[in-house]
mmCIF file of C-alpha atoms in Angstrom:
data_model
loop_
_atom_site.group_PDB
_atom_site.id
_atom_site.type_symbol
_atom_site.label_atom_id
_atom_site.label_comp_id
_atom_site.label_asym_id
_atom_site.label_seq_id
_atom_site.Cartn_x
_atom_site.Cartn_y
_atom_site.Cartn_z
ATOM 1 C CA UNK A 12 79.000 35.806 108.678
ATOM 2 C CA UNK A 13 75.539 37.053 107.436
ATOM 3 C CA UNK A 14 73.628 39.585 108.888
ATOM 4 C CA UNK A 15 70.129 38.300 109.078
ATOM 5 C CA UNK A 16 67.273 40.479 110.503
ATOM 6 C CA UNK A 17 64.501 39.578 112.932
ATOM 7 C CA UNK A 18 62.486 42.050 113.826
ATOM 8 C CA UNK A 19 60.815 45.087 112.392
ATOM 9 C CA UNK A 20 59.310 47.532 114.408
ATOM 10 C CA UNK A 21 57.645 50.711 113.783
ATOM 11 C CA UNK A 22 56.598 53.816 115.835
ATOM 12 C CA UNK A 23 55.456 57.531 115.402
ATOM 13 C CA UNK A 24 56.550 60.470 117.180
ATOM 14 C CA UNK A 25 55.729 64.126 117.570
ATOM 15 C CA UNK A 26 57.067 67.566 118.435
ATOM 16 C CA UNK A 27 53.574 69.840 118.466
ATOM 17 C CA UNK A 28 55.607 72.769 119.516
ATOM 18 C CA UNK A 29 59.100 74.029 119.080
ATOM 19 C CA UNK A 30 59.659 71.938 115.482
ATOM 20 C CA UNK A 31 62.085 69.971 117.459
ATOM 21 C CA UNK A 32 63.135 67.155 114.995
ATOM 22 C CA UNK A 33 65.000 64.950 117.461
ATOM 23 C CA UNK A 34 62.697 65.014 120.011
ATOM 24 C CA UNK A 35 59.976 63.545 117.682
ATOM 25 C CA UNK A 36 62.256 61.087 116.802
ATOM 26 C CA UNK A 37 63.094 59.998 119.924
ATOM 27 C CA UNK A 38 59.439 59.718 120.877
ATOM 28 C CA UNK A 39 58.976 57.132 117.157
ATOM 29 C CA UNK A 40 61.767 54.952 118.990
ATOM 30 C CA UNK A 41 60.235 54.946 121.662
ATOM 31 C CA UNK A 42 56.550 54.386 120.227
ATOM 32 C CA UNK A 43 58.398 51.677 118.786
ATOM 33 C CA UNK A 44 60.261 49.964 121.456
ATOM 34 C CA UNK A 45 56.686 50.121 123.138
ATOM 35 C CA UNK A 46 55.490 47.446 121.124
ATOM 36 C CA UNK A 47 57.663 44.723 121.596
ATOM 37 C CA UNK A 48 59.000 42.069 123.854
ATOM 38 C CA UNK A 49 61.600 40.241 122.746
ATOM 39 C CA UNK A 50 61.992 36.800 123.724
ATOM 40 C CA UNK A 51 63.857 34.316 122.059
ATOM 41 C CA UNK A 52 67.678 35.525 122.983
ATOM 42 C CA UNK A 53 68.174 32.286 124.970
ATOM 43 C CA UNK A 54 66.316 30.013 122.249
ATOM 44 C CA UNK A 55 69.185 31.774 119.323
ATOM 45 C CA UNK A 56 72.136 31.186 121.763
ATOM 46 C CA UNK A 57 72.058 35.632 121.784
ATOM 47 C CA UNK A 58 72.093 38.616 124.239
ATOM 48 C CA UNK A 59 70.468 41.837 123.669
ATOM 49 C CA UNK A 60 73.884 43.030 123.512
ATOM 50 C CA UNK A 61 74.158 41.132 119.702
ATOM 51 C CA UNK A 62 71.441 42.787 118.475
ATOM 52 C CA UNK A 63 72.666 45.023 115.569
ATOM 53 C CA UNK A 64 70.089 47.733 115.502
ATOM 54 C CA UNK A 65 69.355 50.195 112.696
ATOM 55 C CA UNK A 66 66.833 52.972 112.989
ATOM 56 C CA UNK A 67 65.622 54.640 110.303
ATOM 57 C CA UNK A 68 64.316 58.225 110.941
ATOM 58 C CA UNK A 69 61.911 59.961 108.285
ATOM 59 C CA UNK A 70 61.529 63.784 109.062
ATOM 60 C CA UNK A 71 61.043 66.894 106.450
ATOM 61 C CA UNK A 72 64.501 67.992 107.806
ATOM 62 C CA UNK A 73 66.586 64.766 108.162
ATOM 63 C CA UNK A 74 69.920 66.834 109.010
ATOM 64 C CA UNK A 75 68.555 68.259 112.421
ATOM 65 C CA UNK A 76 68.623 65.107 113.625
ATOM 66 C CA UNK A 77 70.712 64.358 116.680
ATOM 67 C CA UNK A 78 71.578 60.965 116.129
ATOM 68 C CA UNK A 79 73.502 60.090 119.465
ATOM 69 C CA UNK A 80 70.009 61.428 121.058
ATOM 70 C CA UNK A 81 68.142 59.137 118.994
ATOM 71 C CA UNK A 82 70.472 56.004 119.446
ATOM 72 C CA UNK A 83 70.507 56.818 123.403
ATOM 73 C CA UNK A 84 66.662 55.814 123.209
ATOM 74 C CA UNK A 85 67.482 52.036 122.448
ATOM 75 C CA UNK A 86 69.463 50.018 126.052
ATOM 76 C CA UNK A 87 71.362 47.887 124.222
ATOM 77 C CA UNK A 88 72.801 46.410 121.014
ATOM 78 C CA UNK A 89 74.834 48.498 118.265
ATOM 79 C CA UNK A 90 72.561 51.205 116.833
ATOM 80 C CA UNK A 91 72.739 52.855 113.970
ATOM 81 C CA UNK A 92 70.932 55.599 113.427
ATOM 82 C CA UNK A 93 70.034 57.197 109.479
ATOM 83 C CA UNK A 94 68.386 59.884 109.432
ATOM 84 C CA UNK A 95 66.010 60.346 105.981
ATOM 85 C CA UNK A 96 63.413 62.496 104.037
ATOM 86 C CA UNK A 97 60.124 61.923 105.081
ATOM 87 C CA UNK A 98 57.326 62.637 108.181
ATOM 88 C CA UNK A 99 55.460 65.683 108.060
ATOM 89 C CA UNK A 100 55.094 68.993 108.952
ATOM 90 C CA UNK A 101 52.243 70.354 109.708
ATOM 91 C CA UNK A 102 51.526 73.903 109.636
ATOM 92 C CA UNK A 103 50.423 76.042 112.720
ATOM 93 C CA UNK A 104 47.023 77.869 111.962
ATOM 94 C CA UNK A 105 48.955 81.167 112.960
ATOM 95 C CA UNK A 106 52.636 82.191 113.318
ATOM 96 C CA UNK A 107 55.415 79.894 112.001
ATOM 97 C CA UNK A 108 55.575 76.962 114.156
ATOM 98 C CA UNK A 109 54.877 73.493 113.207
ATOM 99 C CA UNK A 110 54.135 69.953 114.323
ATOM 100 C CA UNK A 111 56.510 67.734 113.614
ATOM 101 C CA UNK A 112 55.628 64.211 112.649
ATOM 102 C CA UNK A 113 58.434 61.313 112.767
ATOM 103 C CA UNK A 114 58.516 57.711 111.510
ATOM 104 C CA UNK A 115 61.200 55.483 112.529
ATOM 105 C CA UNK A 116 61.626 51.936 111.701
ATOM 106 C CA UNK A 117 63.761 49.966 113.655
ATOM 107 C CA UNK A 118 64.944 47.035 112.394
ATOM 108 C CA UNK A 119 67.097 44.374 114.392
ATOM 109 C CA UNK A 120 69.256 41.756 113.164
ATOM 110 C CA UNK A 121 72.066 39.301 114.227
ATOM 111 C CA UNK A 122 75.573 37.962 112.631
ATOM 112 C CA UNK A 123 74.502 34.175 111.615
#
């Protein structure tokens, strides 16, 4: 079987206080997820529960990811969740907070 992908979503999220790396990337998924309606299960012979999911993360700190956290934002399918270099920081004007700016890409696919 191949896996062949069908959809491609993307979303932004953001910690402004706290520099709390999984929340911003649960609120990408979620940007995400926001954006789509996905219809054509029935017309590929599919559930939602074929979907294999994988999420791609970008934050300046990829390891403080929570990835169970992240994968708990997406109902269904089998989610994997990779956390990688990338987002953005940005600086508060005093003290040594940040905000925290995550992309995600989620990208679904199906065994053909």
């Amino acid at each position: 079987m191949a896996l062949i992908r069908y959809i491609t979503e993307m979303g932004m999220g953001t910690d402004v206080h706290g520099r709390d790396y999984t929340k911003a990337a649960c609120r990408a998924v979620s940007d995400a997820l926001r954006h789509s309606s996905l219809n054509f299960f029935v017309a590929l012979g599919k559930s939602p529960d074929d979907m294999q999911i994988t999420v791609s993360i970008g934050v300046t700190a990829p390891e403080l990811i929570d990835r169970d956290k992240v994968a708990d934002e997406l109902p269904y399918g089998t989610i994997t969740v990779e956390p990688v270099i990338g987002g953005l920081d940005v600086a508060a004007a005093q003290g040594n907070d940040a905000i925290v700016i995550a992309n995600a890409a989620v990208v679904v696919c199906f065994n053909e």
